[in-house]
PDB file of C-alpha atoms in Angstrom:
ATOM      1  CA  MET M   1      23.367   0.790  67.975  1.00 50.00           C
ATOM      2  CA  ARG M   2      20.841   3.257  66.758  1.00 51.00           C
ATOM      3  CA  SER M   3      19.553   2.961  63.143  1.00 53.00           C
ATOM      4  CA  ARG M   4      19.789   5.930  60.874  1.00 55.00           C
ATOM      5  CA  PRO M   5      16.543   7.701  59.934  1.00 54.00           C
ATOM      6  CA  PRO M   6      15.341   7.290  56.345  1.00 53.00           C
ATOM      7  CA  VAL M   7      16.379  10.020  53.910  1.00 50.00           C
ATOM      8  CA  THR M   8      14.936  11.395  50.648  1.00 53.00           C
ATOM      9  CA  SER M   9      16.714  11.002  47.303  1.00 56.00           C
ATOM     10  CA  LYS M  10      18.492  14.272  48.021  1.00 56.00           C
ATOM     11  CA  GLY M  11      19.738  13.084  51.381  1.00 58.00           C
ATOM     12  CA  HIS M  12      17.238  15.015  53.533  1.00 55.00           C
ATOM     13  CA  PRO M  13      15.776  13.152  56.512  1.00 56.00           C
ATOM     14  CA  VAL M  14      12.178  11.984  56.071  1.00 50.00           C
ATOM     15  CA  LYS M  15      10.005  13.751  58.650  1.00 58.00           C
ATOM     16  CA  SER M  16       7.391  11.075  59.158  1.00 57.00           C
ATOM     17  CA  ARG M  17       6.350   7.580  58.214  1.00 60.00           C
ATOM     18  CA  THR M  18       3.386   9.062  56.293  1.00 58.00           C
ATOM     19  CA  THR M  19       5.729  11.052  54.093  1.00 58.00           C
ATOM     20  CA  LEU M  20       7.803   7.921  53.554  1.00 52.00           C
ATOM     21  CA  ALA M  21       4.706   5.907  52.623  1.00 56.00           C
ATOM     22  CA  LEU M  22       3.587   8.585  50.168  1.00 54.00           C
ATOM     23  CA  ALA M  23       7.024   8.728  48.598  1.00 55.00           C
ATOM     24  CA  LEU M  24       7.097   4.948  48.153  1.00 56.00           C
ATOM     25  CA  ALA M  25       3.575   4.925  46.682  1.00 56.00           C
ATOM     26  CA  LEU M  26       4.475   7.708  44.272  1.00 55.00           C
ATOM     27  CA  GLY M  27       7.591   5.829  43.216  1.00 59.00           C
ATOM     28  CA  ALA M  28       5.624   2.637  42.597  1.00 59.00           C
ATOM     29  CA  PHE M  29       3.018   4.550  40.590  1.00 53.00           C
ATOM     30  CA  SER M  30       5.668   6.206  38.424  1.00 54.00           C
ATOM     31  CA  MET M  31       7.234   2.794  37.750  1.00 54.00           C
ATOM     32  CA  GLN M  32       3.830   1.549  36.510  1.00 58.00           C
ATOM     33  CA  LEU M  33       3.569   4.547  34.187  1.00 46.00           C
ATOM     34  CA  MET M  34       7.039   3.898  32.814  1.00 48.00           C
ATOM     35  CA  ALA M  35       6.168   0.241  32.274  1.00 46.00           C
ATOM     36  CA  ALA M  36       3.037   1.288  30.401  1.00 45.00           C
ATOM     37  CA  ASP M  37       5.207   3.413  28.091  1.00 47.00           C
ATOM     38  CA  ILE M  38       7.367   0.474  27.102  1.00 51.00           C
ATOM     39  CA  ALA M  39       4.618  -2.121  26.852  1.00 50.00           C
ATOM     40  CA  PRO M  40       4.153  -3.605  23.385  1.00 51.00           C
ATOM     41  CA  PRO M  41       1.513  -1.885  21.267  1.00 53.00           C
ATOM     42  CA  ALA M  42      -1.981  -3.281  21.256  1.00 55.00           C
ATOM     43  CA  PRO M  43      -2.673  -5.568  18.321  1.00 53.00           C
ATOM     44  CA  THR M  44      -4.221  -3.894  15.313  1.00 53.00           C
ATOM     45  CA  PRO M  45      -7.871  -4.641  14.680  1.00 56.00           C
ATOM     46  CA  ALA M  46      -8.816  -7.367  12.230  1.00 52.00           C
ATOM     47  CA  ALA M  47     -10.208  -4.663   9.932  1.00 50.00           C
ATOM     48  CA  ALA M  48      -6.621  -3.912   8.863  1.00 65.00           C
ATOM     49  CA  LYS M  49      -6.683  -7.097   6.730  1.00 90.00           C
ATOM     50  CA  ASP M  50      -6.402  -6.387   2.999  1.00 95.00           C
ATOM     51  CA  PRO M  51      -9.904  -6.773   1.507  1.00 96.00           C
ATOM     52  CA  LEU M  52      -8.292  -7.304  -1.904  1.00 97.00           C
ATOM     53  CA  ALA M  53      -6.029 -10.177  -0.800  1.00 97.00           C
ATOM     54  CA  ALA M  54      -8.197 -12.931  -2.299  1.00 97.00           C
ATOM     55  CA  ALA M  55      -8.481 -11.067  -5.605  1.00 98.00           C
ATOM     56  CA  ARG M  56      -4.707 -10.505  -5.690  1.00 98.00           C
ATOM     57  CA  LYS M  57      -4.162 -14.219  -5.080  1.00 98.00           C
ATOM     58  CA  SER M  58      -6.432 -15.094  -8.018  1.00 97.00           C
ATOM     59  CA  ILE M  59      -4.640 -12.534 -10.201  1.00 97.00           C
ATOM     60  CA  ASP M  60      -1.244 -13.989  -9.249  1.00 96.00           C
ATOM     61  CA  ALA M  61      -2.594 -17.402 -10.304  1.00 97.00           C
ATOM     62  CA  ARG M  62      -3.952 -15.868 -13.544  1.00 96.00           C
ATOM     63  CA  GLN M  63      -7.454 -16.942 -12.594  1.00 98.00           C
ATOM     64  CA  TRP M  64      -9.135 -13.947 -14.183  1.00 98.00           C
ATOM     65  CA  ASP M  65     -12.750 -15.087 -13.733  1.00 97.00           C
ATOM     66  CA  ALA M  66     -12.202 -15.808 -10.029  1.00 98.00           C
ATOM     67  CA  ALA M  67     -10.420 -12.469  -9.590  1.00 98.00           C
ATOM     68  CA  LEU M  68     -13.227 -10.602 -11.310  1.00 98.00           C
ATOM     69  CA  LYS M  69     -15.844 -12.367  -9.191  1.00 98.00           C
ATOM     70  CA  GLU M  70     -13.975 -11.486  -5.987  1.00 98.00           C
ATOM     71  CA  LEU M  71     -13.432  -7.868  -7.029  1.00 98.00           C
ATOM     72  CA  ARG M  72     -17.131  -7.509  -7.784  1.00 98.00           C
ATOM     73  CA  ARG M  73     -17.929  -9.005  -4.379  1.00 98.00           C
ATOM     74  CA  VAL M  74     -15.665  -6.472  -2.634  1.00 98.00           C
ATOM     75  CA  ASP M  75     -17.009  -3.602  -4.805  1.00 97.00           C
ATOM     76  CA  ASP M  76     -14.821  -0.819  -3.388  1.00 97.00           C
ATOM     77  CA  ARG M  77     -15.215   1.792  -6.128  1.00 97.00           C
ATOM     78  CA  GLY M  78     -13.672   4.471  -3.906  1.00 98.00           C
ATOM     79  CA  SER M  79     -10.340   2.620  -3.812  1.00 98.00           C
ATOM     80  CA  ALA M  80      -7.646   3.345  -6.385  1.00 98.00           C
ATOM     81  CA  ASP M  81      -6.234  -0.149  -5.836  1.00 98.00           C
ATOM     82  CA  TRP M  82      -9.639  -1.778  -6.436  1.00 98.00           C
ATOM     83  CA  ASN M  83     -10.165   0.190  -9.656  1.00 98.00           C
ATOM     84  CA  ASN M  84      -6.643  -0.601 -10.828  1.00 99.00           C
ATOM     85  CA  LEU M  85      -7.145  -4.325 -10.202  1.00 98.00           C
ATOM     86  CA  MET M  86     -10.486  -4.233 -12.019  1.00 98.00           C
ATOM     87  CA  GLY M  87      -8.807  -2.602 -15.015  1.00 98.00           C
ATOM     88  CA  TYR M  88      -5.944  -5.071 -14.933  1.00 98.00           C
ATOM     89  CA  THR M  89      -8.211  -8.115 -14.641  1.00 98.00           C
ATOM     90  CA  LEU M  90     -10.484  -6.970 -17.456  1.00 98.00           C
ATOM     91  CA  ARG M  91      -7.473  -6.273 -19.681  1.00 98.00           C
ATOM     92  CA  LYS M  92      -5.816  -9.634 -18.976  1.00 96.00           C
ATOM     93  CA  SER M  93      -8.911 -11.853 -19.126  1.00 95.00           C
ATOM     94  CA  SER M  94      -9.373 -14.363 -21.958  1.00 93.00           C
ATOM     95  CA  THR M  95     -11.855 -11.964 -23.597  1.00 95.00           C
ATOM     96  CA  PRO M  96     -10.382  -8.546 -22.759  1.00 96.00           C
ATOM     97  CA  ASP M  97     -12.766  -5.630 -22.277  1.00 98.00           C
ATOM     98  CA  LEU M  98     -10.447  -2.749 -23.127  1.00 98.00           C
ATOM     99  CA  ALA M  99     -13.101  -0.028 -22.860  1.00 98.00           C
ATOM    100  CA  ALA M 100     -14.101  -1.099 -19.341  1.00 98.00           C
ATOM    101  CA  SER M 101     -10.449  -1.565 -18.413  1.00 99.00           C
ATOM    102  CA  GLU M 102      -9.731   2.023 -19.453  1.00 99.00           C
ATOM    103  CA  ARG M 103     -12.656   3.326 -17.383  1.00 99.00           C
ATOM    104  CA  TYR M 104     -11.344   1.559 -14.274  1.00 99.00           C
ATOM    105  CA  TYR M 105      -7.766   2.769 -14.799  1.00 99.00           C
ATOM    106  CA  ASP M 106      -9.069   6.312 -15.277  1.00 99.00           C
ATOM    107  CA  ALA M 107     -11.109   5.997 -12.069  1.00 99.00           C
ATOM    108  CA  ALA M 108      -8.020   4.771 -10.188  1.00 99.00           C
ATOM    109  CA  LEU M 109      -6.053   7.776 -11.435  1.00 99.00           C
ATOM    110  CA  ARG M 110      -8.842  10.207 -10.524  1.00 99.00           C
ATOM    111  CA  ILE M 111      -8.694   8.849  -6.969  1.00 99.00           C
ATOM    112  CA  ASP M 112      -4.883   8.741  -6.865  1.00 98.00           C
ATOM    113  CA  PRO M 113      -3.127  10.512  -9.765  1.00 98.00           C
ATOM    114  CA  HIS M 114       0.202   9.099  -8.520  1.00 97.00           C
ATOM    115  CA  HIS M 115      -0.854   5.412  -8.631  1.00 98.00           C
ATOM    116  CA  ARG M 116       2.187   3.904 -10.336  1.00 97.00           C
ATOM    117  CA  ASN M 117       0.589   0.595 -11.295  1.00 98.00           C
ATOM    118  CA  ALA M 118      -2.435   2.315 -12.853  1.00 98.00           C
ATOM    119  CA  LEU M 119      -0.080   4.585 -14.804  1.00 98.00           C
ATOM    120  CA  GLU M 120       1.931   1.624 -16.089  1.00 98.00           C
ATOM    121  CA  TYR M 121      -1.018  -0.640 -16.860  1.00 98.00           C
ATOM    122  CA  SER M 122      -3.049   2.060 -18.577  1.00 99.00           C
ATOM    123  CA  GLY M 123       0.024   2.811 -20.701  1.00 98.00           C
ATOM    124  CA  GLU M 124       0.118  -0.838 -21.734  1.00 98.00           C
ATOM    125  CA  LEU M 125      -3.612  -0.675 -22.458  1.00 98.00           C
ATOM    126  CA  TYR M 126      -3.015   2.279 -24.785  1.00 99.00           C
ATOM    127  CA  LEU M 127      -0.415   0.230 -26.650  1.00 98.00           C
ATOM    128  CA  MET M 128      -2.967  -2.572 -27.033  1.00 98.00           C
ATOM    129  CA  LYS M 129      -5.341   0.015 -28.519  1.00 98.00           C
ATOM    130  CA  GLY M 130      -2.643   1.412 -30.836  1.00 98.00           C
ATOM    131  CA  GLU M 131      -2.451   4.753 -29.011  1.00 98.00           C
ATOM    132  CA  LEU M 132       1.304   5.278 -28.646  1.00 98.00           C
ATOM    133  CA  PRO M 133       1.122   9.010 -27.720  1.00 99.00           C
ATOM    134  CA  LYS M 134      -1.146   8.219 -24.752  1.00 99.00           C
ATOM    135  CA  ALA M 135       1.217   5.443 -23.630  1.00 99.00           C
ATOM    136  CA  GLN M 136       4.123   7.885 -23.871  1.00 98.00           C
ATOM    137  CA  ALA M 137       2.161  10.394 -21.786  1.00 98.00           C
ATOM    138  CA  ARG M 138       1.740   7.735 -19.080  1.00 98.00           C
ATOM    139  CA  LEU M 139       5.478   7.042 -19.269  1.00 98.00           C
ATOM    140  CA  ALA M 140       6.168  10.763 -18.781  1.00 97.00           C
ATOM    141  CA  ALA M 141       3.847  10.787 -15.756  1.00 97.00           C
ATOM    142  CA  LEU M 142       5.749   7.824 -14.318  1.00 97.00           C
ATOM    143  CA  ALA M 143       9.055   9.596 -14.971  1.00 96.00           C
ATOM    144  CA  SER M 144       7.894  12.505 -12.844  1.00 94.00           C
ATOM    145  CA  GLU M 145       6.799  10.075 -10.122  1.00 92.00           C
ATOM    146  CA  CYS M 146       9.847   7.879  -9.888  1.00 90.00           C
ATOM    147  CA  SER M 147      12.256   8.720 -12.745  1.00 79.00           C
ATOM    148  CA  SER M 148      13.483   5.622 -14.539  1.00 78.00           C
ATOM    149  CA  ARG M 149      14.399   3.763 -11.369  1.00 85.00           C
ATOM    150  CA  CYS M 150      10.996   2.286 -10.512  1.00 94.00           C
ATOM    151  CA  GLU M 151       9.793  -1.010 -11.889  1.00 96.00           C
ATOM    152  CA  GLN M 152       6.632   0.491 -13.389  1.00 97.00           C
ATOM    153  CA  HIS M 153       8.612   2.983 -15.485  1.00 97.00           C
ATOM    154  CA  GLN M 154      11.020   0.293 -16.652  1.00 96.00           C
ATOM    155  CA  GLU M 155       8.179  -2.086 -17.568  1.00 96.00           C
ATOM    156  CA  LEU M 156       6.245   0.529 -19.547  1.00 97.00           C
ATOM    157  CA  GLN M 157       9.422   1.721 -21.282  1.00 97.00           C
ATOM    158  CA  ALA M 158      10.159  -1.887 -22.297  1.00 97.00           C
ATOM    159  CA  ALA M 159       6.580  -2.313 -23.580  1.00 98.00           C
ATOM    160  CA  ILE M 160       6.875   0.872 -25.653  1.00 98.00           C
ATOM    161  CA  ASP M 161      10.249  -0.270 -27.019  1.00 98.00           C
ATOM    162  CA  ARG M 162       8.752  -3.647 -28.056  1.00 97.00           C
ATOM    163  CA  TYR M 163       5.773  -1.847 -29.621  1.00 98.00           C
ATOM    164  CA  VAL M 164       7.963   0.457 -31.725  1.00 98.00           C
ATOM    165  CA  ALA M 165      10.401  -2.341 -32.677  1.00 98.00           C
ATOM    166  CA  ASN M 166       7.439  -4.410 -33.901  1.00 97.00           C
ATOM    167  CA  GLY M 167       6.184  -1.759 -36.304  1.00 98.00           C
ATOM    168  CA  ASN M 168       3.844  -0.059 -33.827  1.00 97.00           C
ATOM    169  CA  LYS M 169       2.070  -3.276 -32.905  1.00 96.00           C
ATOM    170  CA  TYR M 170       1.490  -4.430 -29.339  1.00 95.00           C
ATOM    171  CA  VAL M 171       3.736  -7.233 -28.134  1.00 92.00           C
ATOM    172  CA  PRO M 172       2.906  -8.636 -24.692  1.00 89.00           C
ATOM    173  CA  SER M 173       5.780  -9.157 -22.302  1.00 84.00           C
ATOM    174  CA  GLY M 174       6.923 -12.694 -21.648  1.00 69.00           C
ATOM    175  CA  LYS M 175       5.878 -12.371 -17.997  1.00 64.00           C
ATOM    176  CA  TRP M 176       2.112 -12.505 -18.438  1.00 55.00           C
TER     177      TRP M 176
END
């Protein structure tokens, strides 16, 4: 019994073994390309690690001196997050430096005018300084960013409400 000659994918007979070999090689190559498309992505470089992670950890533990030391070590003045954390740490420390805190919050907002945490925290700073209209302006900026649904807006609104209810005197939240 005679074997049937090989055929192409469209059913046409293959003219030579060379053509068949080329077709098989091309098929194998295209399978490799398809496999490369579905391969998992290469791992991201180690540089993607958050340089502020250690400072955030100290802040979460309310270790203000350690946080300040770490932030100064990182010294990323071009980062809105770094400036915001500097302002926050200086405001929360055992001997608050409100003037420096304000400078760092302002720097964060110059870099990123939409930085929700800097808007909230600078609003709280203004309440500490007795500057209700400035705190209300920060609340309005947050309202345009996220309406009243975001945590930062809700927190600053609550701080303003406590301030007004206490005869225009700053009352820290029970959280920190």
